[in-house]
CSV table of C-alpha atoms in Angstrom, one decimal:
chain,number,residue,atom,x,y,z
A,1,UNK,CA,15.5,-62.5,-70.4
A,2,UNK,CA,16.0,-60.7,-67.7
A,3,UNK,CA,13.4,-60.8,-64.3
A,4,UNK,CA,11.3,-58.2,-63.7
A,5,UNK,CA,12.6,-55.9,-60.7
A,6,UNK,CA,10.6,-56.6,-57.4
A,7,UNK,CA,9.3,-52.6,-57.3
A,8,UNK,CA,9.4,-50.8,-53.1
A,9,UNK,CA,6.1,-51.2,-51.3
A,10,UNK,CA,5.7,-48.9,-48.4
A,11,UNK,CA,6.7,-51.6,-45.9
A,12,UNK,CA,10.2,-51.6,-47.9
A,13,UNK,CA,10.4,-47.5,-48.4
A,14,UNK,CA,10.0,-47.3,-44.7
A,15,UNK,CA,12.6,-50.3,-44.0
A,16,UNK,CA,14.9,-48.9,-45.9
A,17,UNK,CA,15.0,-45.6,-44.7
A,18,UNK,CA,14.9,-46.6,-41.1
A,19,UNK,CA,17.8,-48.8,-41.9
A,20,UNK,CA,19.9,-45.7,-43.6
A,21,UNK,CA,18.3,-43.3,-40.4
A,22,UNK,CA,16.3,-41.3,-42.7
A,23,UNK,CA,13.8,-38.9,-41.7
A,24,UNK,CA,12.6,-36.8,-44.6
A,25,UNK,CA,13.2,-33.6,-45.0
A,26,UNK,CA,11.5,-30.7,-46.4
A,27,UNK,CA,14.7,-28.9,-47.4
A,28,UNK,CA,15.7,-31.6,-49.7
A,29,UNK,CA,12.2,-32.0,-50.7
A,30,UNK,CA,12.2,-35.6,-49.7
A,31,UNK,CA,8.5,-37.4,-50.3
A,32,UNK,CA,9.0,-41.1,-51.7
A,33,UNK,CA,7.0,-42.5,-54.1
A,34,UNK,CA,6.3,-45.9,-52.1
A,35,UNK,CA,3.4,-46.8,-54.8
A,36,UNK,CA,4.7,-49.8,-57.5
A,37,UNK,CA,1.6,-49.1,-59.8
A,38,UNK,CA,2.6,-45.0,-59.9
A,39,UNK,CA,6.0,-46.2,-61.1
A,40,UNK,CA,5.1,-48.4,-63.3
A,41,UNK,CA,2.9,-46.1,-64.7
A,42,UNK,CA,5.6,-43.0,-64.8
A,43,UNK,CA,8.2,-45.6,-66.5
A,44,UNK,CA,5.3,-46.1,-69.8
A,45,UNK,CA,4.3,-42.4,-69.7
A,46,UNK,CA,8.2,-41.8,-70.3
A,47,UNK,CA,8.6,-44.2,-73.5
A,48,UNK,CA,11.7,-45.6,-72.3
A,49,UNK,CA,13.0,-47.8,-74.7
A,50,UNK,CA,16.0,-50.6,-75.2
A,51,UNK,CA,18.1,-47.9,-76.8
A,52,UNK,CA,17.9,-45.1,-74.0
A,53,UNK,CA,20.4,-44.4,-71.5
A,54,UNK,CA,18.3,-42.7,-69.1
A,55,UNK,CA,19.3,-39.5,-66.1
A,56,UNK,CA,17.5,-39.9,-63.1
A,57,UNK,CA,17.9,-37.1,-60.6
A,58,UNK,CA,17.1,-37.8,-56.7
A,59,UNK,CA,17.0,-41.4,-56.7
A,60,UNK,CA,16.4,-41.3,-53.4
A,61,UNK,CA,15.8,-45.1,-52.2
A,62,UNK,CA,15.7,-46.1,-55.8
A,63,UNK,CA,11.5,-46.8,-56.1
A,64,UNK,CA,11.6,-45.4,-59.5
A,65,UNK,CA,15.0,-46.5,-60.9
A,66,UNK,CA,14.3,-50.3,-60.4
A,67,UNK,CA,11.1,-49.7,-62.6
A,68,UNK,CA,13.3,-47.5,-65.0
A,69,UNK,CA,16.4,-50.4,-64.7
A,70,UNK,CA,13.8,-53.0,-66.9
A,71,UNK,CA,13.1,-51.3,-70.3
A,72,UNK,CA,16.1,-48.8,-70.1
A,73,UNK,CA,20.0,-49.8,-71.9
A,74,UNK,CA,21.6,-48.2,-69.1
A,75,UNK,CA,20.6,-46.1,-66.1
A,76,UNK,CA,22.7,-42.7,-64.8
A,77,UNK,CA,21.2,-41.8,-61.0
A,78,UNK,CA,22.4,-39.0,-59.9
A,79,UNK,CA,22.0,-38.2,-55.9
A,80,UNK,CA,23.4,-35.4,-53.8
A,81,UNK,CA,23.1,-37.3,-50.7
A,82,UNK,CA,26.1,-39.8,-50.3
A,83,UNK,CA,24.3,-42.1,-48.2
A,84,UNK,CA,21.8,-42.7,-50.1
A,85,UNK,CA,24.1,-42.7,-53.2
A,86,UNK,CA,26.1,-45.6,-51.3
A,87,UNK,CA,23.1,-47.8,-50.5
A,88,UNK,CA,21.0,-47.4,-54.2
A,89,UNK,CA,23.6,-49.9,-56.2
A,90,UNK,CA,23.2,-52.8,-53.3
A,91,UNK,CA,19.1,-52.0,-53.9
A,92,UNK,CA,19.6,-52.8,-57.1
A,93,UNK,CA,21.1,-55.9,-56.5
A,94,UNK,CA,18.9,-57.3,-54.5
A,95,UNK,CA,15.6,-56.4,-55.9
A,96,UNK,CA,17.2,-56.6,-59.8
A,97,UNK,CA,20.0,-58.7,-59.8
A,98,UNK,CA,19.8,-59.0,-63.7
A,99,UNK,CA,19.7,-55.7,-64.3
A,100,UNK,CA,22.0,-54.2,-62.0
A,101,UNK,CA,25.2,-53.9,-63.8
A,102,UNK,CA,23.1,-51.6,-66.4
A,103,UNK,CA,23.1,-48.5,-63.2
A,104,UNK,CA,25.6,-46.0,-62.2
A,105,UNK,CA,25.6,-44.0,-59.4
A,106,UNK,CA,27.1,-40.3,-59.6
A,107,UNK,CA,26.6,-38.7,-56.3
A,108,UNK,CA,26.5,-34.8,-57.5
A,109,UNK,CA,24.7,-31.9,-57.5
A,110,UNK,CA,22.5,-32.4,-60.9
A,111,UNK,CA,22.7,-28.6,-60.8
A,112,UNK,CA,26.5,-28.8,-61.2
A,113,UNK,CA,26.7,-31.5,-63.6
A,114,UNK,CA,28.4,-31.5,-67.2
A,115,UNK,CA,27.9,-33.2,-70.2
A,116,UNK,CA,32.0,-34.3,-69.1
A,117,UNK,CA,30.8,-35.8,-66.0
A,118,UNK,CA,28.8,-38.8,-67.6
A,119,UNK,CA,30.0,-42.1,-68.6
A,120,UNK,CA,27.4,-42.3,-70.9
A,121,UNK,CA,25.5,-39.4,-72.7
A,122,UNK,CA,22.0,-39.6,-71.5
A,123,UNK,CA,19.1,-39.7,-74.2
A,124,UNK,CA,16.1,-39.6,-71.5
A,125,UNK,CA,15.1,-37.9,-68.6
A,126,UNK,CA,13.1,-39.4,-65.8
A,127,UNK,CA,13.0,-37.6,-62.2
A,128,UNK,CA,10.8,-37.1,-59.3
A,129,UNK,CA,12.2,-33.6,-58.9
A,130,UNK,CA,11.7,-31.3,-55.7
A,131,UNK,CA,9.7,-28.2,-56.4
A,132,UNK,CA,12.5,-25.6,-55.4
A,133,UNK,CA,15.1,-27.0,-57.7
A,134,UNK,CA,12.7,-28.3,-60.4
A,135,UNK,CA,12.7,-25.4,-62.7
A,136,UNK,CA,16.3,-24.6,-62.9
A,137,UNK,CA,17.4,-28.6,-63.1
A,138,UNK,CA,15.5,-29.6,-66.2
A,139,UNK,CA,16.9,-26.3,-67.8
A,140,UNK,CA,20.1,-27.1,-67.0
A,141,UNK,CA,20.1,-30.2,-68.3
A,142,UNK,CA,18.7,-29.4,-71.5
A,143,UNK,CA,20.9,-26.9,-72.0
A,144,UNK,CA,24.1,-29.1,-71.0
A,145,UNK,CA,23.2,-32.5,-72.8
A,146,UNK,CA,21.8,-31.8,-76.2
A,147,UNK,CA,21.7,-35.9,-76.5
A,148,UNK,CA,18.7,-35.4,-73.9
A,149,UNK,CA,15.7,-36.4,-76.2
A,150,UNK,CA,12.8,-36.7,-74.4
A,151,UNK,CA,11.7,-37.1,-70.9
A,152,UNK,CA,9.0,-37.1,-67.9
A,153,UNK,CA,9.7,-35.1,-64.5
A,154,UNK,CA,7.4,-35.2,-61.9
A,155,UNK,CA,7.3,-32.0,-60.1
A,156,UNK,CA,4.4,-30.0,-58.0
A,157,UNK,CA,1.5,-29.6,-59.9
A,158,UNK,CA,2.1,-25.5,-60.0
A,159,UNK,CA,5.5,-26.3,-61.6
A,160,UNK,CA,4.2,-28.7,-64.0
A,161,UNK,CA,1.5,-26.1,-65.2
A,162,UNK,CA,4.2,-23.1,-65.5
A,163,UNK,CA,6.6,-25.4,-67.5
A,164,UNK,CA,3.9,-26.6,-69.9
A,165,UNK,CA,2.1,-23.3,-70.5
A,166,UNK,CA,1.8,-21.7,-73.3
A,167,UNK,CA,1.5,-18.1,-74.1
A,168,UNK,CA,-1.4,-16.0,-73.0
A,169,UNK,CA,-2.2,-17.8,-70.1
A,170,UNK,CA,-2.3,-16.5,-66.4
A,171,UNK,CA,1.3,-19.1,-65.4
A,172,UNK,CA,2.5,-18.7,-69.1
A,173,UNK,CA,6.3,-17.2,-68.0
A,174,UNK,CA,10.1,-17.4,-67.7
A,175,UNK,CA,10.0,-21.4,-67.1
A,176,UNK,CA,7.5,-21.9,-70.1
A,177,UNK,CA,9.6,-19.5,-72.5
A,178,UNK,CA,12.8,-20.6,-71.8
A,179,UNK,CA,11.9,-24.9,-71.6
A,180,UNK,CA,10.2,-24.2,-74.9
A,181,UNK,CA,13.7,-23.4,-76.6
A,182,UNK,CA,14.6,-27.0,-76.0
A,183,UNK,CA,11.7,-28.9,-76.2
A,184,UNK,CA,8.0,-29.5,-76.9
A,185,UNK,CA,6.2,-29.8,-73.4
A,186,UNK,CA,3.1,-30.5,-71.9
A,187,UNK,CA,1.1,-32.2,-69.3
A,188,UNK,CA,1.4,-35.6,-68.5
A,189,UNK,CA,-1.3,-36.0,-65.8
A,190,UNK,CA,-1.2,-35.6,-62.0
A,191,UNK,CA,0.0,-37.9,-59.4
A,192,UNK,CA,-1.9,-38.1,-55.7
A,193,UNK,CA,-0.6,-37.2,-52.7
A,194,UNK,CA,-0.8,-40.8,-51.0
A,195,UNK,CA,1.7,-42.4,-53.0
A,196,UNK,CA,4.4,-41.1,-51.1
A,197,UNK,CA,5.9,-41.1,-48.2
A,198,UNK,CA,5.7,-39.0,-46.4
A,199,UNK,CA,2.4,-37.4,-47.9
A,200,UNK,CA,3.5,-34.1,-49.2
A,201,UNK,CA,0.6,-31.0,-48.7
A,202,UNK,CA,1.1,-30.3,-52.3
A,203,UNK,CA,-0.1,-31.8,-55.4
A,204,UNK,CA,2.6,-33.3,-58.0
A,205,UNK,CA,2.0,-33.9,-61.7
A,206,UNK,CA,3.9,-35.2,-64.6
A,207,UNK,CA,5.7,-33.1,-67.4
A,208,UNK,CA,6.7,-34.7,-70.7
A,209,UNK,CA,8.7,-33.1,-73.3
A,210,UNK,CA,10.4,-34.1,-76.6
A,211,UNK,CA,13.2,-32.2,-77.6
A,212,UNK,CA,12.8,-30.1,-80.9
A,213,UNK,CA,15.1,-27.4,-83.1
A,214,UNK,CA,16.0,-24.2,-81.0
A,215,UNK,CA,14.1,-21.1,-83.2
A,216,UNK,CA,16.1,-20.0,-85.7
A,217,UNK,CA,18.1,-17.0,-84.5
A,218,UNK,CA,21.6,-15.3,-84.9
A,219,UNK,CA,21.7,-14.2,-81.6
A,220,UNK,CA,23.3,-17.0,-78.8
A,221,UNK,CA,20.5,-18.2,-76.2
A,222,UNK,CA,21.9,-16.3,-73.2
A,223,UNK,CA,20.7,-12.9,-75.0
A,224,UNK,CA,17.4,-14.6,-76.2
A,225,UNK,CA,17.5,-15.9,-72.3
A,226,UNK,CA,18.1,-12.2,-71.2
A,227,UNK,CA,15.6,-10.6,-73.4
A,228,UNK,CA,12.8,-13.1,-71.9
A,229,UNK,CA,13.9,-12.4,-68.0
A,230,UNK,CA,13.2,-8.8,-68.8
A,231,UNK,CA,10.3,-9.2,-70.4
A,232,UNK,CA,8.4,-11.1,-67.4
A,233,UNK,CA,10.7,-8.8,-64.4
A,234,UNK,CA,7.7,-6.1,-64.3
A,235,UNK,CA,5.0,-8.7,-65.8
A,236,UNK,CA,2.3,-5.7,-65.9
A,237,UNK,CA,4.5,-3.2,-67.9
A,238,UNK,CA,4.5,-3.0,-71.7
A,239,UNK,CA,7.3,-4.5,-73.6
A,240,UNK,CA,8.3,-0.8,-74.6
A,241,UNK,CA,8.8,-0.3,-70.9
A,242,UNK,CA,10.2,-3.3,-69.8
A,243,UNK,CA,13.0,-3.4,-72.6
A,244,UNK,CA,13.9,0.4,-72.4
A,245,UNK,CA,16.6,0.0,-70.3
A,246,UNK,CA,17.8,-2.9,-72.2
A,247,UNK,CA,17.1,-1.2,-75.5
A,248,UNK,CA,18.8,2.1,-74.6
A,249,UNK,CA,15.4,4.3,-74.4
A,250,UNK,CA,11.9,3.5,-74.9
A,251,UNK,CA,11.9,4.8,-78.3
A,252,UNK,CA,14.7,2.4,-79.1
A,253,UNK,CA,12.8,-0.6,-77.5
A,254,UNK,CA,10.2,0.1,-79.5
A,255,UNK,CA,12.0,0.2,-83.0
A,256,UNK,CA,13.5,-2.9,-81.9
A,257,UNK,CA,9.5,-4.5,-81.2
A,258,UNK,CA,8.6,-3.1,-84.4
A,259,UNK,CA,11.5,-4.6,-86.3
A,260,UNK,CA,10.6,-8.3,-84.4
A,261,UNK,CA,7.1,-7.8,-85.7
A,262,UNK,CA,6.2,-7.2,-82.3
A,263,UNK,CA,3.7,-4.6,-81.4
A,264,UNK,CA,5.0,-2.1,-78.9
A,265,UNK,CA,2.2,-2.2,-76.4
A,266,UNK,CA,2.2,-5.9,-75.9
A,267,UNK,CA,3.4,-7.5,-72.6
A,268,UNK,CA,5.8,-10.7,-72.4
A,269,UNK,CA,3.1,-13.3,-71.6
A,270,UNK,CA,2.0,-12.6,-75.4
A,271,UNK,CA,5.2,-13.6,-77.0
A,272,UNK,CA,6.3,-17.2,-78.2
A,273,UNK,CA,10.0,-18.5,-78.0
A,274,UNK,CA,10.6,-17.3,-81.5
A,275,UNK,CA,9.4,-13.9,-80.9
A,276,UNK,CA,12.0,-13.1,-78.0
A,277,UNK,CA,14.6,-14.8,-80.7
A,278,UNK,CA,13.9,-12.2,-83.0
A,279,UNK,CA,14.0,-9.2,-80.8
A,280,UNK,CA,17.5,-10.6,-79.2
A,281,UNK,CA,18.7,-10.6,-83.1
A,282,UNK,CA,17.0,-7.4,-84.2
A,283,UNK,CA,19.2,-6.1,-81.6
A,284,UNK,CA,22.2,-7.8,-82.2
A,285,UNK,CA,22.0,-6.7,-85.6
A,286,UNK,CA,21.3,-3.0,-85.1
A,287,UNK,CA,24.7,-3.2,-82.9
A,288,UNK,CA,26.9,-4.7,-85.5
């Protein structure tokens, strides 16, 4: 059986980054978790099991992928900076010698990644994701690897609420529409500020999903997709309004509602998934 990983205290975050010349930066959105007990408890929020390959994206100094290397089949980090890319496999080595040969390390953009690009097909997602690229990386991915089942992302505690909102609320918009065509989401809990280093002035919570059936729709996701970016551009307007342009004239936007089941005077935040899938088909169909 294999030993359990020795997890990164703060006395080793800080070793190693002073021994890479690290100073965190803001514009990566670098804050390292340096708390053992917050990864252990991210790994058993995320249900990694024996049979997952799992994606991490940001690695970082690898504090969360030795705790993801013990239960996990295989482990795919992907880092953007080449430094820290170069130093993450000796890490493992040293800290879990048993269980390193079960990582690779693909330093890439996760934004620029294809399903092509990975040696193994990833089944889980687990990340401690910047809040400026959060949004548009776990959409990518779920749109690029449909193999990605399930997952846990820890993101600020505004994205996590966006993502995981559902329809009516105040942060109910583009993020919760379009990450609800993949997957069921929700809340996971929240994570405090001094388990990283260095202490971010933002609070960061955790997002599970579970991946589930797209709505059932004619019309390709990119319309679907364009249909929903519309909907929230002018939030306040009416959908009548907001689609006219799309639609080709109010009065066509609103035949299009009415064939969706959608009243005319309703505003995007009111509309599930499958609603915005049957307006982007009503309105493929009216143009065959």
């Amino acid at each position: 059986m294999d030993q359990q990983a020795s997890l990164l205290g703060p006395a080793d975050v800080r070793r190693l980054a002073g021994e890479l010349g690290i100073r965190p930066t803001k514009k990566l959105g670098q804050n390292f978790v340096h708390d053992p007990n917050t990864v252990r408890r991210i790994v058993a929020a995320a249900g990694v099991g024996a049979e997952d390959v799992v994606l991490e994206v940001g690695p970082g100094l690898g504090s969360l992928t030795l705790g993801l290397l013990e239960p996990a089949q295989h482990v795919v980090a992907v880092e953007v900076d080449p430094e820290l890319a170069e130093r993450l496999p000796r890490t493992a080595a040293e800290r879990a010698p048993d269980a390193a040969d079960r990582l690779t390390v693909l330093t890439a953009d996760a934004l620029r990644l294809r399903a092509a690009d990975f040696p193994r097909q990833p089944t889980a997602l687990v990340a401690n994701l910047p809040y400026n690229v959060a949004v548009p990386v776990v959409l990518h991915l779920l749109a690029e690897l449909p193999q990605l089942r399930h997952g846990l992302v820890m993101v600020q505690s505004e994205v996590a609420e966006r993502l995981a909102a559902g329809p009516g609320g105040r942060v109910y918009g583009v993020p919760s529409v379009k990450a609800a065509w993949f997957a069921d989401v929700r809340r996971a809990g929240a994570v405090p500020r001094n388990v990283f280093w260095p202490v971010p002035n933002v609070d960061s919570g955790l997002v599970s999903f579970t991946r589930i059936p797209p709505p059932s729709s004619s019309a390709p996701r990119a319309e679907v997709f364009r249909v929903v970016d519309l909907a929230f551009a002018q939030r306040r307007k009416t959908l009548r309004a907001a689609l006219s342009g799309w639609a080709g004239s109010g009065a066509a936007a609103e035949e299009l509602l009415r064939c969706a089941g959608v009243q005319p005077g309703a505003r995007g935040e009111q509309l599930e998934i499958a609603d915005f899938a049957r307006l982007a088909e009503c309105a493929q169909e009216r143009s065959a």
